[in-house]
Short mmCIF file of C-alpha atoms and ligand atoms in Angstrom, two decimals:
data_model
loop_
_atom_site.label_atom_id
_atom_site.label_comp_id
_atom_site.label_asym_id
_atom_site.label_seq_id
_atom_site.Cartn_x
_atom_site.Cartn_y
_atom_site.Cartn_z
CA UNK A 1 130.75 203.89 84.52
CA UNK A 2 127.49 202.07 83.84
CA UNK A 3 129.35 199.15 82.92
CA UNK A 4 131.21 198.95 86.00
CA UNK A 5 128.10 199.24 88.05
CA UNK A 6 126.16 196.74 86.09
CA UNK A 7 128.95 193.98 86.39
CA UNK A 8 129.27 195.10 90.07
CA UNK A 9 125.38 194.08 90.42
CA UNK A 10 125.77 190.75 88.49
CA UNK A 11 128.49 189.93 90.79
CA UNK A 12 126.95 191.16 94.10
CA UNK A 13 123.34 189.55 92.83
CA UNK A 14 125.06 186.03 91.95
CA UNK A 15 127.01 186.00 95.46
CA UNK A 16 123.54 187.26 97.13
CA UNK A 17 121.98 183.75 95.35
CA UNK A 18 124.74 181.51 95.98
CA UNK A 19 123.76 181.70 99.96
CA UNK A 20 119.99 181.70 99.87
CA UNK A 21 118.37 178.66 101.13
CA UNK A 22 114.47 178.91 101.30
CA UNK A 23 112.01 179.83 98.80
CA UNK A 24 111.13 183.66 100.48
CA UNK A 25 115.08 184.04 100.51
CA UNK A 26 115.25 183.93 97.00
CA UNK A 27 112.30 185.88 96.77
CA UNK A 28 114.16 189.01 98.37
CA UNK A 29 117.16 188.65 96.29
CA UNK A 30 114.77 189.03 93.00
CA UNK A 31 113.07 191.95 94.41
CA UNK A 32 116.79 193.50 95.49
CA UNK A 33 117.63 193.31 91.85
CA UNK A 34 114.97 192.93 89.69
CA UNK A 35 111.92 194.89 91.83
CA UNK A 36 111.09 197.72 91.18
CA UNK A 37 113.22 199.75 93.16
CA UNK A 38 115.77 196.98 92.50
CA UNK A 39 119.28 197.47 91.26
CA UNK A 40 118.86 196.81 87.54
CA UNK A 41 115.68 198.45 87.39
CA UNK A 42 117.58 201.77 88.46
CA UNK A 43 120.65 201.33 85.94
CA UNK A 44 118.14 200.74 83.04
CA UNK A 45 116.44 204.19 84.22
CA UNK A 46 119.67 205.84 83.93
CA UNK A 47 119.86 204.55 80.63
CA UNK A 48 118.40 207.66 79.48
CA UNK A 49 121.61 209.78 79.84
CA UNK A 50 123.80 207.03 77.84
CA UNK A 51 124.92 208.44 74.65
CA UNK A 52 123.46 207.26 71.40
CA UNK A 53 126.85 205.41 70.50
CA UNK A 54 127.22 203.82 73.86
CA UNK A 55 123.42 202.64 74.12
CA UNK A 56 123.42 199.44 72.42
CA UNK A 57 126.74 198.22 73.61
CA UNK A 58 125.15 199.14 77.22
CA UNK A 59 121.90 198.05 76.43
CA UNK A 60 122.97 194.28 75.18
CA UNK A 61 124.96 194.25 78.44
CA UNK A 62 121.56 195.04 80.37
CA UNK A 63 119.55 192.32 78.86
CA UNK A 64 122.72 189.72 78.87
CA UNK A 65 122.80 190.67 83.40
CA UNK A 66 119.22 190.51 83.61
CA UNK A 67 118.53 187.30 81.73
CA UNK A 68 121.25 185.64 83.20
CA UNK A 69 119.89 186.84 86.80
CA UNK A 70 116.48 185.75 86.25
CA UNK A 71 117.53 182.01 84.98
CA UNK A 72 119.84 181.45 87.53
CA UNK A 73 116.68 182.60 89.53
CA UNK A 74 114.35 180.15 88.15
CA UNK A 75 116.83 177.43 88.49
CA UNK A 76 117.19 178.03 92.35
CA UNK A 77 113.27 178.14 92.92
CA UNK A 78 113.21 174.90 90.83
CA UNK A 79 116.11 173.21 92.82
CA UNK A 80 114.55 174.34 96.38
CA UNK A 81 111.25 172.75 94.89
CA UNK A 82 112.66 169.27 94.03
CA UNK A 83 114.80 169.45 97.67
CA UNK A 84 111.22 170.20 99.29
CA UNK A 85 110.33 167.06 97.73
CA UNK A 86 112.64 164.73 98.31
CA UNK A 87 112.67 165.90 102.22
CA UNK A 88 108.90 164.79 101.77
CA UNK A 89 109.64 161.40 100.64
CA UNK A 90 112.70 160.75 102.56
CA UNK A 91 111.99 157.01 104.20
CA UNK A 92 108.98 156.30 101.48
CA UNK A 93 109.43 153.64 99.19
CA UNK A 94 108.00 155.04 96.36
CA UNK A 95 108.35 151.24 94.67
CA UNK A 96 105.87 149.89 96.99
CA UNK A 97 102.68 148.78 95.94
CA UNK A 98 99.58 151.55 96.47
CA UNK A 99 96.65 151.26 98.11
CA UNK A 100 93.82 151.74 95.56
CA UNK A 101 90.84 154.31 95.89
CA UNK A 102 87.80 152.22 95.25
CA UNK A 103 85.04 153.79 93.78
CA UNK A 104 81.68 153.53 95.47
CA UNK A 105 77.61 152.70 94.17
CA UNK A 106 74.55 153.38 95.25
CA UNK A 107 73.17 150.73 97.61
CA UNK A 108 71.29 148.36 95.95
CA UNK A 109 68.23 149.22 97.80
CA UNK A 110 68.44 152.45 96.48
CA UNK A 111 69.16 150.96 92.93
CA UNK A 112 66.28 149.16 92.83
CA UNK A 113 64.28 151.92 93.68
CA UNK A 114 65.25 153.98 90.98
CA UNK A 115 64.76 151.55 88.68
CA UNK A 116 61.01 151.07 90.09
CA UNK A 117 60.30 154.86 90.36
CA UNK A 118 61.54 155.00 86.72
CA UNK A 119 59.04 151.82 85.39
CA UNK A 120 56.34 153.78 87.14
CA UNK A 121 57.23 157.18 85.40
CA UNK A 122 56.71 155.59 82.38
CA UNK A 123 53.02 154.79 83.43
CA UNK A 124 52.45 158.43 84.43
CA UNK A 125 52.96 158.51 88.00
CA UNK A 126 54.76 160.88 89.96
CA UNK A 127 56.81 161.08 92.42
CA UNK A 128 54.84 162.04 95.96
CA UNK A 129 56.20 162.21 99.70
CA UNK A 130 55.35 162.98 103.60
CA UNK A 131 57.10 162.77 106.84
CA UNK A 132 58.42 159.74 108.68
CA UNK A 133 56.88 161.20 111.87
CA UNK A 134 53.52 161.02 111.40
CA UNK A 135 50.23 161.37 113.40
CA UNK A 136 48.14 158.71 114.11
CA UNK A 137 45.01 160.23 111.68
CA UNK A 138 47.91 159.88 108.96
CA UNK A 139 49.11 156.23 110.01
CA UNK A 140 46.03 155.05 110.60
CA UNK A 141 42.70 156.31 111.55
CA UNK A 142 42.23 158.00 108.11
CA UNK A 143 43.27 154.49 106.23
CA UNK A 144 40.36 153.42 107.69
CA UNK A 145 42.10 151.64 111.10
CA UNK A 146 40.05 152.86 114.00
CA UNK A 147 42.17 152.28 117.40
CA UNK A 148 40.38 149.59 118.58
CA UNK A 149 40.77 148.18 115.21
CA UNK A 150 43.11 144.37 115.19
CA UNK A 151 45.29 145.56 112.20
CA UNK A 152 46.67 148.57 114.50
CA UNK A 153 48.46 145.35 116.52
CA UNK A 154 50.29 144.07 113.90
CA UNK A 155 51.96 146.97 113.33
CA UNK A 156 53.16 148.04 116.53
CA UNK A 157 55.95 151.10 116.14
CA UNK A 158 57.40 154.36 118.02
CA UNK A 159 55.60 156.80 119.67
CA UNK A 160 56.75 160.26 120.82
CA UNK A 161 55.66 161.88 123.43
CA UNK A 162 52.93 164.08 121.42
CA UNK A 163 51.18 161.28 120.70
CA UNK A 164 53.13 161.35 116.07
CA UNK A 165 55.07 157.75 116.04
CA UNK A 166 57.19 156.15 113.14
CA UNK A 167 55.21 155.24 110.26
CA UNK A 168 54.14 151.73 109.87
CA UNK A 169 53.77 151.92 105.98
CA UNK A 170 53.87 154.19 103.38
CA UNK A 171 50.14 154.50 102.87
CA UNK A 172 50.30 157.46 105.12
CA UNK A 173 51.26 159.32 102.08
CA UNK A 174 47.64 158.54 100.06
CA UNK A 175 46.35 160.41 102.81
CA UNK A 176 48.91 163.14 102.54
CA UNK A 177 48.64 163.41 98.71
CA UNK A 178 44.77 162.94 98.71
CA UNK A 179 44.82 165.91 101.76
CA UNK A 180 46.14 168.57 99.26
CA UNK A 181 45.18 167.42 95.39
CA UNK A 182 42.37 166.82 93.91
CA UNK A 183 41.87 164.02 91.16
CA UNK A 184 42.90 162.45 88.97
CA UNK A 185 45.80 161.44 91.04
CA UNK A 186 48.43 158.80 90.01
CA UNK A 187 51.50 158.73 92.31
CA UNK A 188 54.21 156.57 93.86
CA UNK A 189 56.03 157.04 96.80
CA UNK A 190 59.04 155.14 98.49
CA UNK A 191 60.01 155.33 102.00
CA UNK A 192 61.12 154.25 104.82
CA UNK A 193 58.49 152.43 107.36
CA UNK A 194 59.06 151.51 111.23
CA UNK A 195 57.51 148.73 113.13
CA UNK A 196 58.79 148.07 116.45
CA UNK A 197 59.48 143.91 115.10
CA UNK A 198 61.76 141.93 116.87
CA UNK A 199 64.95 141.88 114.07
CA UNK A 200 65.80 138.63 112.33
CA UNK A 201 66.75 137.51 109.14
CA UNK A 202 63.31 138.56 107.80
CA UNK A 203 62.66 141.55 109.81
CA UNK A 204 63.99 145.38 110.44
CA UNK A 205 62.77 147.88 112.41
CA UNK A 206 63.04 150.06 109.56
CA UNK A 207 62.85 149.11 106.38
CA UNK A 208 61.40 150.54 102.63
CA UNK A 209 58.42 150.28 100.89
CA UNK A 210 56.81 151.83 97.38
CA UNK A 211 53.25 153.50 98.10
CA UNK A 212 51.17 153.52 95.19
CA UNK A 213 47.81 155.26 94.34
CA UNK A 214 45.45 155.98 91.29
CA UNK A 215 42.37 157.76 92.00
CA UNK A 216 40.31 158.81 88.73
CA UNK A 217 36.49 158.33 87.41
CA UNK A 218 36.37 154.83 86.15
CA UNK A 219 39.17 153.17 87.58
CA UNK A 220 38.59 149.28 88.19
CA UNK A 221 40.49 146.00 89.03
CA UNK A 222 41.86 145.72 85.80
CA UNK A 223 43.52 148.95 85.87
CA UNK A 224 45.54 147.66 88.88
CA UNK A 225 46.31 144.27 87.52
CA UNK A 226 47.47 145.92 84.56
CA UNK A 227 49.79 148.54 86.39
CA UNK A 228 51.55 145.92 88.60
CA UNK A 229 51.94 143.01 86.46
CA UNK A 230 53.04 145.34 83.58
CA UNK A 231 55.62 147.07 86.35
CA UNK A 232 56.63 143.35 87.82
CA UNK A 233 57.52 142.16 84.23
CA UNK A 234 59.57 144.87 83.59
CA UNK A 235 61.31 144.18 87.10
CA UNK A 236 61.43 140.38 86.17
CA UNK A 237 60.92 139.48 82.59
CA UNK A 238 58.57 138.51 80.49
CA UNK A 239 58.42 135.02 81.79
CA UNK A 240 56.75 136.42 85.18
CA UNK A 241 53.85 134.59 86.25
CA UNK A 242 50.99 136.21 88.92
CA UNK A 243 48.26 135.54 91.07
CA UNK A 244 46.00 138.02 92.66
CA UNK A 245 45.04 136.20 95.99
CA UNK A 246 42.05 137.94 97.67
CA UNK A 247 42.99 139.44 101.45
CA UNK A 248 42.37 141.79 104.00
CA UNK A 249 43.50 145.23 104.17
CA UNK A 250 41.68 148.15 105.85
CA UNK A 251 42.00 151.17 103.58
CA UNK A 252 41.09 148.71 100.29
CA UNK A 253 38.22 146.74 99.50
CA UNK A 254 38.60 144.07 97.19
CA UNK A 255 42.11 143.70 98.33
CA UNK A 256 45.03 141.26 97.52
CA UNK A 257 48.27 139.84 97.75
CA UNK A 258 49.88 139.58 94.28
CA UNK A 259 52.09 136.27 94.25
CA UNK A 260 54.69 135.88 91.69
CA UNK A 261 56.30 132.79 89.65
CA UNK A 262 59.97 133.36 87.67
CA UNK A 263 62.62 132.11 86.92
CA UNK A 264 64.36 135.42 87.15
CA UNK A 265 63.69 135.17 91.19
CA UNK A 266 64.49 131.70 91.24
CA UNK A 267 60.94 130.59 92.22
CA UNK A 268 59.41 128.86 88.71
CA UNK A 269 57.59 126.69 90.55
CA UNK A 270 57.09 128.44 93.78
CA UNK A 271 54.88 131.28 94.75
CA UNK A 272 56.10 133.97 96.28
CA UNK A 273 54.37 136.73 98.07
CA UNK A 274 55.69 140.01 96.75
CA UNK A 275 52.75 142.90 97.19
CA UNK A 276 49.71 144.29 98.63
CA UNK A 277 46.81 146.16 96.88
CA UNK A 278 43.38 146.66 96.54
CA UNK A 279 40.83 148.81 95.27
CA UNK A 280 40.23 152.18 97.86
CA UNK A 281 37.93 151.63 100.42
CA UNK A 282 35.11 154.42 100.08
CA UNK A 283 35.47 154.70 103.78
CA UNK A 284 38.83 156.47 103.00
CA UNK A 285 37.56 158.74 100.61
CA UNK A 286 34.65 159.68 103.80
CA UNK A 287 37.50 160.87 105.55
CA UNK A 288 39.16 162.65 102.93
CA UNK A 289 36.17 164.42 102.06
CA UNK A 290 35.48 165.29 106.02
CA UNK A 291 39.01 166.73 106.49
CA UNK A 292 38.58 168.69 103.40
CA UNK A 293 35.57 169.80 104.07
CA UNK A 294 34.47 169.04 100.15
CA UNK A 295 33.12 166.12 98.02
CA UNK A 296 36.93 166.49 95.80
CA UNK A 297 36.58 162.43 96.25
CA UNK A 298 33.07 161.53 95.97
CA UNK A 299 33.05 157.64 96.19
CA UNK A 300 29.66 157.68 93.90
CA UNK A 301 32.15 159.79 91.25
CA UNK A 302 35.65 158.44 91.65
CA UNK A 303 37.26 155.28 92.39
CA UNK A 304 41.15 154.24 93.04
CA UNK A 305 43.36 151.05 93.55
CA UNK A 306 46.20 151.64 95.49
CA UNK A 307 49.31 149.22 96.48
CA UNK A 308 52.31 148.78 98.44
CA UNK A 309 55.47 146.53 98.62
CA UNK A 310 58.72 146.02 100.47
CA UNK A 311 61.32 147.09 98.35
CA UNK A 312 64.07 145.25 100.79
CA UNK A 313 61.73 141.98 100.54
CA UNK A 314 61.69 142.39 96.60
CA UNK A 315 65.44 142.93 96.18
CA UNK A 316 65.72 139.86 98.68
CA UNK A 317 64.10 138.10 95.90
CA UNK A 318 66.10 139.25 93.02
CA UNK A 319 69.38 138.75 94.26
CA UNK A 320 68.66 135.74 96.45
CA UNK A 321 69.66 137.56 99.61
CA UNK A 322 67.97 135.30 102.39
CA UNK A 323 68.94 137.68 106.12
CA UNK A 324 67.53 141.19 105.29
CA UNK A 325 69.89 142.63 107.66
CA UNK A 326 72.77 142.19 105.15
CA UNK A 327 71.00 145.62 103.60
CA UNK A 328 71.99 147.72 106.37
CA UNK A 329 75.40 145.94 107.90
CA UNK A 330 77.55 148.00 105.33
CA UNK A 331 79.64 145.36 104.61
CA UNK A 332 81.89 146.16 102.01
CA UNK A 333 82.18 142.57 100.80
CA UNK A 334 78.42 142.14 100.20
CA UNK A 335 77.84 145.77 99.17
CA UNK A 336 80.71 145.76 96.13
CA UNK A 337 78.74 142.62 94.25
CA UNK A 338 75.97 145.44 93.17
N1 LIG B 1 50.56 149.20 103.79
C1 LIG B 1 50.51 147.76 103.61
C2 LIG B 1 51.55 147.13 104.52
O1 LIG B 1 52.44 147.78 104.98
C3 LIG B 1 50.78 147.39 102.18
C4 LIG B 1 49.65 147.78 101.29
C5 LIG B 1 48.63 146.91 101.09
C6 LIG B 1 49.61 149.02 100.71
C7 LIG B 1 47.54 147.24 100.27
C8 LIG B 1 48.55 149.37 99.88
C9 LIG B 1 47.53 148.45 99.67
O2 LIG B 1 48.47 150.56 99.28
O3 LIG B 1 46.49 148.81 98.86
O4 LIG B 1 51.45 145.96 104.79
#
């Protein structure tokens, strides 16, 4: 009796498979027969009232219907799989060549900045920020640049209508820093700057600089000579020649433009302007001190030297880029030789 019903279900579940066609077809037929409230399922519950001789004759033939059902099931699924895919490449040529996925870098700007932030770590200073919106007591009235003061007109930028505008230069964030720690302070701090420029092969309206600032009891000219020219050899080898040219800036008194000679920038007999620094104008630490409403920065206590550089002028210089604005066409041609 069994018997007969079992190889009624192999034949009934093999026709059933024969005319499925999709994938949730041939799901129904396995749960039909092999669920469970399937068909087999039921006959090997009824196996409990087979005799003891009977059993393992019955039983073998249970396994035998049941294995062969679930291969021929697995074969289906696999056959409707490999269909699926061949439907999917129907009219590709699979023998044509690919187009490969090219792997991108970080911009060089942002290369070189690492690799300055990570020279300066080495010296001890940390990492410091502020906002690209700034006010104008940031910007400049607390480096020392008065409204009616000339250096305000070089560095013409963006203003919003509350009066904040674009930073000019990253020195905004000495006055940020100096606003909210007390000394001694050695940080660094890259950004971006704004100046409304006209834009030529020399000029963005945004573009990056690295703020730096050391404010301690004791600090003196050499301590800044020795911080940048030990940082600029790093950046260009040991062969680096520099010159500390005296100039003018505001917030810094002695200040200078640091010049550099090297072969590695392709100048060994050129100079070539590369920074601004200086030692920190007591005037700044007077307006510090008045914000703060202590003496955390008494200029007759602590001194600082502070300095700041383009870091799309310097990698100009490494790589022998001459039109800045090559940094920010994304050009995939001049991008990939970093
Ligand atoms: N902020 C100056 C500029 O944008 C660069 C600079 C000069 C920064 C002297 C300094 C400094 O910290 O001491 O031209």
């Amino acid at each position: 009796m069994i018997e007969q019903q079992l190889e009624q279900l192999r034949a009934e579940a093999f026709a059933d498979l024969a005319g499925v066609s999709d994938e949730s077809a041939l799901e129904a037929v396995r749960i039909k027969y092999l669920g469970r409230s399937g068909g087999l399922t039921a006959v090997s519950e009824s196996m409990k009232s087979v005799s003891k001789e009977e059993k393992p004759r019955i039983g073998k033939l249970l396994n035998e219907v049941r294995n062969a059902l679930t291969t021929a099931l697995d074969e289906r699924k696999a056959a409707l799989l490999s269909d699926a895919d061949r439907k999917a490449f129907a009219g590709v040529d699979v023998t044509l060549p690919g187009v490969a996925a090219r792997l991108g870098t970080l911009h060089p700007i942002t290369q070189l900045q690492d690799r300055a932030v990570q020279i300066f770590r080495r010296m001890g200073f940390a990492l410091a920020d502020g906002p690209d919106m700034e006010t104008e007591f940031h910007c400049f009235d607390a480096l020392n640049t008065p409204a009616d003061h000339p250096a305000r007109n070089e560095q013409d930028t963006f203003y919003f209508n509350d009066g904040r505008l674009l930073r000019t230069q990253t020195s905004t964030v000495q006055i940020r820093t100096m606003e909210k720690n007390t000394p001694p302070i050695r940080i660094i701090a890259p950004g971006a700057a704004y100046r409304r420029d006209e834009i030529d092969a020399t000029h963005l309206a945004q573009f990056t600089q690295m703020e730096g600032l050391a404010v301690d009891e004791g600090l003196s000219v050499a301590d800044l000579k020795g911080t940048l020219e030990f940082f600029f050899r790093e950046l260009f080898g040991k062969d680096a020649k520099f010159r500390f040219r005296p100039h003018f800036f505001p917030f810094t008194e002695p200040s200078y433009e640091v010049d550099i000679k090297s072969t590695a920038v392709g100048s060994a007999d050129r100079w070539l302007e590369i920074a601004g620094c200086g030692m920190v104008d007591p005037a700044v630490f007077d307006s510090i001190n008045l914000r703060r409403k202590d003496r955390a920065f008494d200029p007759e206590k602590v001194t600082g030297f502070a300095f700041g550089f383009g870091l799309d002028r310097l990698a100009m210089i490494m790589s022998g880029v001459s039109d800045i604005r090559a940094f920010t066409d994304n050009d995939q041609r001049f991008l990939s030789q970093f």
